[in-house]
Short mmCIF file of C-alpha atoms in Angstrom, two decimals:
data_model
loop_
_atom_site.label_atom_id
_atom_site.label_comp_id
_atom_site.label_asym_id
_atom_site.label_seq_id
_atom_site.Cartn_x
_atom_site.Cartn_y
_atom_site.Cartn_z
CA UNK A 1 0.11 -0.07 -0.04
CA UNK A 2 3.32 2.31 0.46
CA UNK A 3 2.95 3.21 -3.55
CA UNK A 4 -0.86 3.35 -3.89
CA UNK A 5 -0.34 5.61 -0.74
CA UNK A 6 2.03 7.66 -2.28
CA UNK A 7 0.18 7.94 -5.84
CA UNK A 8 -3.45 9.23 -4.41
CA UNK A 9 -2.04 10.99 -1.40
CA UNK A 10 1.62 12.39 -1.60
CA UNK A 11 4.09 11.12 0.42
CA UNK A 12 2.94 12.94 3.56
CA UNK A 13 4.78 15.27 5.94
CA UNK A 14 8.14 15.19 6.25
CA UNK A 15 9.60 14.59 10.17
CA UNK A 16 11.58 17.59 10.74
CA UNK A 17 12.64 18.76 14.58
CA UNK A 18 12.83 22.60 13.67
CA UNK A 19 14.48 22.74 17.16
CA UNK A 20 17.49 20.61 16.61
CA UNK A 21 17.66 22.03 13.02
CA UNK A 22 18.06 25.66 14.77
CA UNK A 23 21.60 26.47 15.87
CA UNK A 24 20.55 29.35 18.28
CA UNK A 25 18.29 26.98 20.39
CA UNK A 26 21.14 24.38 20.37
CA UNK A 27 23.24 26.44 21.46
CA UNK A 28 21.29 28.07 24.05
CA UNK A 29 20.51 24.74 25.46
CA UNK A 30 24.09 24.07 25.46
CA UNK A 31 24.91 27.53 27.10
CA UNK A 32 22.32 26.95 30.02
CA UNK A 33 23.64 23.64 30.90
CA UNK A 34 27.50 24.50 30.64
CA UNK A 35 29.16 25.37 34.48
CA UNK A 36 30.70 28.29 33.02
CA UNK A 37 29.41 29.78 29.92
CA UNK A 38 30.27 32.86 27.76
CA UNK A 39 27.59 35.59 29.09
CA UNK A 40 28.60 37.86 25.78
CA UNK A 41 27.72 35.02 23.62
CA UNK A 42 24.49 33.99 25.29
CA UNK A 43 23.42 37.53 25.43
CA UNK A 44 23.99 37.62 21.55
CA UNK A 45 21.98 34.68 20.74
CA UNK A 46 19.23 35.53 23.13
CA UNK A 47 18.79 38.83 21.34
CA UNK A 48 18.63 37.10 17.99
CA UNK A 49 16.38 34.45 19.15
CA UNK A 50 14.05 37.13 20.88
CA UNK A 51 14.28 39.68 17.83
CA UNK A 52 12.75 37.07 15.46
CA UNK A 53 9.16 37.78 14.44
CA UNK A 54 8.05 34.62 13.97
CA UNK A 55 6.12 32.87 16.80
CA UNK A 56 8.10 30.46 18.94
CA UNK A 57 6.65 27.23 19.39
CA UNK A 58 6.23 25.34 23.04
CA UNK A 59 9.80 23.86 22.99
CA UNK A 60 11.24 26.80 22.05
CA UNK A 61 9.42 28.84 24.31
CA UNK A 62 10.81 26.63 27.21
CA UNK A 63 14.25 26.98 26.21
CA UNK A 64 14.27 30.59 25.84
CA UNK A 65 12.90 30.94 29.14
CA UNK A 66 15.37 28.91 30.88
CA UNK A 67 18.25 30.24 28.74
CA UNK A 68 17.17 34.20 30.60
CA UNK A 69 16.75 32.68 33.60
CA UNK A 70 20.38 31.24 33.56
CA UNK A 71 21.33 34.61 32.43
CA UNK A 72 19.77 36.36 35.02
CA UNK A 73 21.08 34.21 37.53
CA UNK A 74 24.56 34.59 36.27
CA UNK A 75 24.76 38.71 35.50
CA UNK A 76 21.73 39.57 37.72
CA UNK A 77 20.38 41.53 34.76
CA UNK A 78 16.51 41.22 34.16
CA UNK A 79 16.25 39.93 30.60
CA UNK A 80 13.58 38.17 28.89
CA UNK A 81 10.12 37.82 29.43
CA UNK A 82 9.72 40.06 32.31
CA UNK A 83 11.07 42.89 29.95
CA UNK A 84 8.88 41.91 27.02
CA UNK A 85 11.60 40.80 25.28
CA UNK A 86 9.68 37.88 24.59
#
């Protein structure tokens, strides 16, 4: 039935993990878990992710909020959803 399905309905939706495909979210996840992360790089990536006009998916938002909390804990500077940068 595989070929018949392809001929009538198409191949279907390709499975993509958009979060793993985006290097910014992978870097945020890595920096959040690091013992001594580079805060300048973290701020740059947070700015780039926050400036994206596309709406975040739930997993992306969770990674972003977790990274903002970690950044706030490291620097003491408020950043993220509290300031409306989400």
